[in-house]
């Protein structure tokens, strides 16, 4: 058993869930939530903080500030507490209540943006707030996960090679899109070493990452209202867009098998299943990256009635799911 002195020293890298009995395809889910931050964002947060320390931008007495929909905020709160920094997380009104309480429990502050920017949405409003704050007070250090090269390098160095070790004959990799750090890190690694692996990006309907008009999104994590600065679409073989109602269905389907995952994971699983339904073959091996676990979504995705409140008729009747029983915490269709 490992013995650690700081929370960043532990991150389970080798755990996969075989989803063949759930989705009917040879799909393996790489679980990234088993660390003290509870999500894959620990990797990017650690890499960005270390880079800022090496560059001399982050010094004793500095206050970290970052725009986050939640998971990166938790990771940075944990790192700030362990390394003696202060941290301000700038989020918006969609943040999960449990996530906000976690950030505050770790000793950090939270500022909630309540009004979206007319063109950039909540993300644009969060970034504008951070920029103004840093311009007014030089003690604040913004890591800027959206353009920070250490974001994708974290996954180039850790996530991609870990997958390759476990699945040397991998055919398809499904990666969710937010800042695109995970996507780009994995895509660069596999393009350089194993070009036969298809990289499929999974995005939320209403996100503008790969173009299109912005739309309403209620589940934090994947998707963006501002084109990611790190994203290079030429490194991606295909894109799947997932409706949020389908994200919720995927989360509940996994929960009925005993696996409680978060909204980002539900989106990736739903997108991977849809792609494999259309393109998969029996001998194809696929991996999907699960960024988070489900405890932080108990007041949203897993709260009885929340899906019907948010999606109404769009949630009713599809595939026999969500026809009343799901609104009270049950599923209408067998899993």
Short mmCIF file of C-alpha atoms in Angstrom, two decimals:
data_model
loop_
_atom_site.label_atom_id
_atom_site.label_comp_id
_atom_site.label_asym_id
_atom_site.label_seq_id
_atom_site.Cartn_x
_atom_site.Cartn_y
_atom_site.Cartn_z
CA UNK A 1 0.00 0.00 0.00
CA UNK A 2 1.32 3.51 -0.80
CA UNK A 3 2.20 5.85 2.04
CA UNK A 4 1.92 9.52 1.03
CA UNK A 5 2.60 12.88 2.65
CA UNK A 6 0.80 15.16 0.17
CA UNK A 7 -2.53 14.49 -1.59
CA UNK A 8 -1.11 14.82 -5.11
CA UNK A 9 1.05 11.74 -4.53
CA UNK A 10 -1.91 9.40 -5.01
CA UNK A 11 -3.85 8.90 -8.23
CA UNK A 12 -5.23 5.53 -9.36
CA UNK A 13 -4.14 5.22 -12.99
CA UNK A 14 -4.88 1.60 -13.87
CA UNK A 15 -8.59 1.10 -13.11
CA UNK A 16 -10.97 0.28 -15.98
CA UNK A 17 -14.62 -0.82 -16.06
CA UNK A 18 -15.65 -3.37 -18.69
CA UNK A 19 -18.91 -1.98 -20.13
CA UNK A 20 -19.72 -4.84 -22.50
CA UNK A 21 -22.64 -6.00 -20.36
CA UNK A 22 -23.98 -2.44 -20.16
CA UNK A 23 -23.64 -1.07 -23.70
CA UNK A 24 -23.22 -4.23 -25.79
CA UNK A 25 -19.83 -3.23 -27.21
CA UNK A 26 -16.21 -3.92 -26.31
CA UNK A 27 -15.88 -0.63 -24.46
CA UNK A 28 -13.62 -0.08 -21.45
CA UNK A 29 -14.04 2.93 -19.20
CA UNK A 30 -10.85 4.45 -17.76
CA UNK A 31 -11.79 5.72 -14.30
CA UNK A 32 -10.03 8.97 -13.42
CA UNK A 33 -11.91 9.93 -10.26
CA UNK A 34 -10.00 7.89 -7.68
CA UNK A 35 -7.76 10.53 -6.14
CA UNK A 36 -8.20 13.12 -3.41
CA UNK A 37 -9.61 15.66 -5.87
CA UNK A 38 -12.15 13.18 -7.23
CA UNK A 39 -11.58 13.85 -10.92
CA UNK A 40 -9.16 13.86 -13.83
CA UNK A 41 -8.59 17.58 -13.24
CA UNK A 42 -6.00 16.74 -10.59
CA UNK A 43 -3.53 15.98 -13.38
CA UNK A 44 -3.89 19.32 -15.15
CA UNK A 45 -3.98 21.26 -11.88
CA UNK A 46 -0.77 19.65 -10.64
CA UNK A 47 1.05 20.19 -13.93
CA UNK A 48 -0.03 23.85 -14.21
CA UNK A 49 0.91 24.69 -10.62
CA UNK A 50 4.34 23.09 -10.99
CA UNK A 51 4.95 24.95 -14.25
CA UNK A 52 3.99 28.28 -12.62
CA UNK A 53 6.35 27.56 -9.74
CA UNK A 54 9.21 26.72 -12.11
CA UNK A 55 8.59 29.92 -14.09
CA UNK A 56 8.62 32.02 -10.93
CA UNK A 57 5.06 33.27 -11.44
CA UNK A 58 3.79 31.45 -8.36
CA UNK A 59 5.61 32.40 -5.16
CA UNK A 60 4.93 32.33 -1.42
CA UNK A 61 2.15 34.81 -0.73
CA UNK A 62 0.57 34.43 -4.16
CA UNK A 63 -3.15 33.86 -4.54
CA UNK A 64 -4.22 31.46 -7.26
CA UNK A 65 -7.33 32.36 -9.21
CA UNK A 66 -9.04 30.24 -11.84
CA UNK A 67 -12.31 30.03 -13.72
CA UNK A 68 -13.81 26.57 -13.22
CA UNK A 69 -17.16 24.83 -13.52
CA UNK A 70 -16.19 22.77 -10.49
CA UNK A 71 -13.72 19.89 -10.73
CA UNK A 72 -10.61 21.93 -11.45
CA UNK A 73 -11.63 24.22 -8.62
CA UNK A 74 -11.63 21.29 -6.20
CA UNK A 75 -8.24 20.10 -7.47
CA UNK A 76 -6.67 23.55 -7.14
CA UNK A 77 -8.21 23.99 -3.67
CA UNK A 78 -6.58 20.76 -2.57
CA UNK A 79 -3.20 21.72 -4.05
CA UNK A 80 -3.38 25.24 -2.60
CA UNK A 81 -4.09 23.84 0.85
CA UNK A 82 -1.22 21.35 0.65
CA UNK A 83 1.31 23.89 -0.70
CA UNK A 84 0.36 26.95 1.35
CA UNK A 85 -1.30 29.11 -1.29
CA UNK A 86 -4.60 30.96 -1.20
CA UNK A 87 -7.09 30.20 -3.97
CA UNK A 88 -10.15 31.93 -5.42
CA UNK A 89 -12.41 29.84 -7.65
CA UNK A 90 -14.56 31.83 -10.07
CA UNK A 91 -17.53 29.70 -11.10
CA UNK A 92 -21.15 30.24 -12.11
CA UNK A 93 -24.65 29.44 -10.92
CA UNK A 94 -24.63 25.96 -12.49
CA UNK A 95 -21.95 24.73 -10.07
CA UNK A 96 -23.00 21.66 -8.08
CA UNK A 97 -23.68 22.55 -4.41
CA UNK A 98 -21.44 19.70 -3.22
CA UNK A 99 -18.58 21.00 -5.35
CA UNK A 100 -18.83 24.49 -3.91
CA UNK A 101 -18.87 23.12 -0.37
CA UNK A 102 -15.80 20.99 -1.09
CA UNK A 103 -13.84 23.99 -2.35
CA UNK A 104 -14.77 26.00 0.74
CA UNK A 105 -14.06 23.07 3.08
CA UNK A 106 -10.51 23.02 1.72
CA UNK A 107 -10.07 26.65 2.76
CA UNK A 108 -10.56 28.38 -0.59
CA UNK A 109 -13.02 31.08 -1.62
CA UNK A 110 -15.71 30.88 -4.27
CA UNK A 111 -17.09 33.70 -6.41
CA UNK A 112 -20.27 32.81 -8.31
CA UNK A 113 -21.11 34.56 -11.60
CA UNK A 114 -24.88 34.83 -11.93
CA UNK A 115 -25.26 36.51 -15.34
CA UNK A 116 -23.81 35.13 -18.58
CA UNK A 117 -21.91 37.26 -21.04
CA UNK A 118 -24.13 38.13 -24.06
CA UNK A 119 -21.77 36.41 -26.50
CA UNK A 120 -19.45 34.26 -24.36
CA UNK A 121 -22.01 32.83 -21.98
CA UNK A 122 -21.11 31.99 -18.39
CA UNK A 123 -17.57 31.02 -19.37
CA UNK A 124 -17.00 34.37 -21.05
CA UNK A 125 -18.31 36.17 -17.97
CA UNK A 126 -16.08 34.12 -15.66
CA UNK A 127 -12.97 34.80 -17.73
CA UNK A 128 -13.74 38.53 -17.90
CA UNK A 129 -14.03 38.65 -14.11
CA UNK A 130 -10.70 36.87 -13.64
CA UNK A 131 -8.92 39.13 -16.12
CA UNK A 132 -10.22 42.26 -14.42
CA UNK A 133 -9.20 40.93 -11.02
CA UNK A 134 -5.64 40.13 -12.11
CA UNK A 135 -5.27 43.51 -13.82
CA UNK A 136 -6.28 45.25 -10.60
CA UNK A 137 -4.15 43.19 -8.17
CA UNK A 138 -0.81 41.63 -9.10
CA UNK A 139 -0.96 39.19 -6.17
CA UNK A 140 -3.44 37.10 -8.14
CA UNK A 141 -1.94 34.45 -10.40
CA UNK A 142 -4.21 33.09 -13.14
CA UNK A 143 -3.16 29.68 -14.45
CA UNK A 144 -5.62 29.98 -17.37
CA UNK A 145 -6.51 26.36 -17.99
CA UNK A 146 -8.01 27.32 -21.36
CA UNK A 147 -4.68 28.23 -22.99
CA UNK A 148 -2.10 26.79 -20.60
CA UNK A 149 0.10 24.29 -22.47
CA UNK A 150 0.72 22.39 -19.23
CA UNK A 151 -2.97 21.39 -19.35
CA UNK A 152 -2.59 19.08 -22.34
CA UNK A 153 0.97 18.08 -21.48
CA UNK A 154 -0.30 16.52 -18.25
CA UNK A 155 -2.29 14.00 -20.28
CA UNK A 156 0.44 13.55 -22.88
CA UNK A 157 2.74 12.54 -20.04
CA UNK A 158 0.32 10.38 -18.00
CA UNK A 159 -3.13 9.54 -19.40
CA UNK A 160 -2.30 8.51 -22.97
CA UNK A 161 0.70 6.26 -22.19
CA UNK A 162 -1.24 4.61 -19.37
CA UNK A 163 -4.01 3.67 -21.82
CA UNK A 164 -1.50 2.41 -24.36
CA UNK A 165 0.17 0.15 -21.77
CA UNK A 166 -3.15 -1.44 -20.84
CA UNK A 167 -4.52 -1.70 -24.40
CA UNK A 168 -1.65 -2.15 -26.88
CA UNK A 169 -4.17 -3.00 -29.64
CA UNK A 170 -6.54 -0.12 -29.02
CA UNK A 171 -8.71 0.87 -32.00
CA UNK A 172 -10.77 3.86 -30.76
CA UNK A 173 -10.40 6.34 -27.91
CA UNK A 174 -13.35 8.48 -26.78
CA UNK A 175 -12.49 11.71 -24.96
CA UNK A 176 -14.83 14.42 -23.70
CA UNK A 177 -14.26 18.06 -24.65
CA UNK A 178 -14.07 20.94 -22.19
CA UNK A 179 -10.87 22.94 -22.28
CA UNK A 180 -9.71 20.13 -24.64
CA UNK A 181 -6.63 19.50 -22.48
CA UNK A 182 -7.31 15.77 -22.07
CA UNK A 183 -8.32 15.44 -25.71
CA UNK A 184 -5.24 17.20 -27.07
CA UNK A 185 -2.79 15.47 -24.75
CA UNK A 186 -4.08 12.04 -25.76
CA UNK A 187 -4.45 12.95 -29.44
CA UNK A 188 -0.88 14.27 -29.72
CA UNK A 189 0.53 11.19 -28.01
CA UNK A 190 -1.33 8.66 -30.15
CA UNK A 191 -0.78 10.60 -33.39
CA UNK A 192 2.95 10.59 -32.76
CA UNK A 193 3.17 6.91 -31.82
CA UNK A 194 0.12 4.90 -32.93
CA UNK A 195 -1.73 6.55 -35.77
CA UNK A 196 -4.06 3.59 -36.18
CA UNK A 197 -5.95 4.64 -33.03
CA UNK A 198 -9.00 6.72 -33.92
CA UNK A 199 -9.56 9.73 -31.67
CA UNK A 200 -13.25 10.55 -31.20
CA UNK A 201 -14.18 13.75 -29.36
CA UNK A 202 -17.42 13.74 -27.36
CA UNK A 203 -19.07 17.14 -26.94
CA UNK A 204 -22.33 18.38 -25.47
CA UNK A 205 -25.12 19.75 -27.65
CA UNK A 206 -25.06 23.52 -27.13
CA UNK A 207 -21.26 23.65 -26.92
CA UNK A 208 -19.33 25.65 -29.54
CA UNK A 209 -16.06 23.69 -29.32
CA UNK A 210 -16.42 22.40 -32.88
CA UNK A 211 -18.62 25.20 -34.21
CA UNK A 212 -22.35 25.81 -34.19
CA UNK A 213 -24.54 28.07 -32.13
CA UNK A 214 -24.29 28.07 -28.32
CA UNK A 215 -27.21 26.53 -26.47
CA UNK A 216 -28.49 26.00 -22.96
CA UNK A 217 -26.39 23.55 -20.91
CA UNK A 218 -27.21 22.73 -17.30
CA UNK A 219 -24.62 20.05 -16.50
CA UNK A 220 -21.17 21.51 -15.70
CA UNK A 221 -18.02 19.88 -16.98
CA UNK A 222 -17.94 19.10 -20.69
CA UNK A 223 -18.84 21.60 -23.39
CA UNK A 224 -17.93 25.26 -23.71
CA UNK A 225 -19.40 28.56 -24.83
CA UNK A 226 -15.98 29.80 -26.02
CA UNK A 227 -13.85 27.99 -28.62
CA UNK A 228 -10.99 26.29 -26.71
CA UNK A 229 -7.63 27.89 -27.43
CA UNK A 230 -5.88 24.53 -27.01
CA UNK A 231 -8.09 22.67 -29.48
CA UNK A 232 -6.61 21.52 -32.80
CA UNK A 233 -9.49 19.87 -34.73
CA UNK A 234 -7.05 18.32 -37.20
CA UNK A 235 -5.95 15.89 -34.47
CA UNK A 236 -9.51 14.55 -34.09
CA UNK A 237 -10.94 11.83 -36.34
CA UNK A 238 -14.60 12.25 -35.43
CA UNK A 239 -16.93 14.24 -33.19
CA UNK A 240 -20.06 13.04 -31.39
CA UNK A 241 -22.49 15.51 -29.83
CA UNK A 242 -24.67 14.37 -26.92
CA UNK A 243 -27.94 15.82 -25.67
CA UNK A 244 -27.94 16.44 -21.94
CA UNK A 245 -31.02 14.27 -21.49
CA UNK A 246 -28.98 11.39 -22.94
CA UNK A 247 -26.19 12.20 -20.50
CA UNK A 248 -28.62 11.73 -17.62
CA UNK A 249 -29.92 8.47 -19.06
CA UNK A 250 -26.38 7.11 -19.35
CA UNK A 251 -25.59 8.08 -15.76
CA UNK A 252 -28.70 6.30 -14.48
CA UNK A 253 -28.01 3.25 -16.63
CA UNK A 254 -24.54 2.96 -15.09
CA UNK A 255 -25.91 3.57 -11.59
CA UNK A 256 -28.30 0.66 -11.98
CA UNK A 257 -25.20 -1.49 -12.46
CA UNK A 258 -23.67 -0.11 -9.27
CA UNK A 259 -21.38 2.46 -10.91
CA UNK A 260 -22.09 6.03 -9.79
CA UNK A 261 -20.38 8.35 -12.27
CA UNK A 262 -20.64 12.08 -12.91
CA UNK A 263 -22.16 14.08 -15.74
CA UNK A 264 -19.00 14.29 -17.80
CA UNK A 265 -18.67 10.51 -17.70
CA UNK A 266 -22.32 10.06 -18.66
CA UNK A 267 -21.77 12.27 -21.69
CA UNK A 268 -18.70 10.33 -22.82
CA UNK A 269 -20.40 6.94 -22.35
CA UNK A 270 -23.51 8.08 -24.21
CA UNK A 271 -21.43 9.45 -27.10
CA UNK A 272 -19.24 6.36 -27.26
CA UNK A 273 -22.27 4.07 -27.29
CA UNK A 274 -23.89 6.06 -30.09
CA UNK A 275 -20.71 5.99 -32.18
CA UNK A 276 -20.18 2.26 -31.63
CA UNK A 277 -23.81 1.54 -32.51
CA UNK A 278 -23.12 3.11 -35.90
CA UNK A 279 -19.50 2.15 -36.57
CA UNK A 280 -18.51 -0.62 -34.19
CA UNK A 281 -17.57 -4.18 -35.09
CA UNK A 282 -17.27 -7.20 -32.76
CA UNK A 283 -13.47 -7.21 -32.89
CA UNK A 284 -13.04 -3.46 -32.28
CA UNK A 285 -11.51 -2.44 -28.92
CA UNK A 286 -12.51 0.96 -27.53
CA UNK A 287 -11.65 2.97 -24.43
CA UNK A 288 -13.58 5.93 -23.06
CA UNK A 289 -12.17 8.27 -20.42
CA UNK A 290 -14.37 8.80 -17.35
CA UNK A 291 -13.38 12.18 -15.88
CA UNK A 292 -15.42 12.10 -12.68
CA UNK A 293 -17.51 10.23 -10.12
CA UNK A 294 -21.14 10.82 -9.22
CA UNK A 295 -21.31 12.04 -5.61
CA UNK A 296 -21.17 15.70 -6.65
CA UNK A 297 -24.27 15.24 -8.81
CA UNK A 298 -26.63 13.97 -6.13
CA UNK A 299 -28.49 17.30 -6.07
CA UNK A 300 -28.80 17.42 -9.85
CA UNK A 301 -28.54 14.38 -12.15
CA UNK A 302 -29.45 11.89 -9.43
CA UNK A 303 -32.05 13.94 -7.57
CA UNK A 304 -35.57 12.58 -8.17
CA UNK A 305 -37.42 14.97 -10.47
CA UNK A 306 -34.41 17.04 -11.57
CA UNK A 307 -34.23 15.63 -15.13
CA UNK A 308 -37.91 16.33 -15.77
CA UNK A 309 -37.57 19.82 -14.28
CA UNK A 310 -34.68 20.66 -16.62
CA UNK A 311 -35.63 18.89 -19.86
CA UNK A 312 -39.39 18.39 -19.68
CA UNK A 313 -40.85 16.66 -22.72
CA UNK A 314 -37.39 16.16 -24.20
CA UNK A 315 -36.73 13.68 -21.43
CA UNK A 316 -40.00 11.77 -21.66
CA UNK A 317 -40.51 8.67 -23.70
CA UNK A 318 -37.15 8.25 -25.47
CA UNK A 319 -36.19 4.54 -25.54
CA UNK A 320 -38.82 3.97 -22.84
CA UNK A 321 -36.68 5.93 -20.38
CA UNK A 322 -37.86 8.73 -18.18
CA UNK A 323 -41.57 8.01 -18.55
CA UNK A 324 -42.50 9.15 -15.09
CA UNK A 325 -40.71 6.64 -12.87
CA UNK A 326 -37.31 8.20 -13.48
CA UNK A 327 -38.60 11.44 -12.08
CA UNK A 328 -39.10 9.68 -8.75
CA UNK A 329 -35.72 7.99 -8.76
CA UNK A 330 -36.61 4.84 -10.72
CA UNK A 331 -36.09 3.75 -14.30
CA UNK A 332 -38.94 2.79 -16.57
CA UNK A 333 -36.90 0.48 -18.77
CA UNK A 334 -34.87 -2.57 -17.77
CA UNK A 335 -31.10 -2.14 -17.92
#
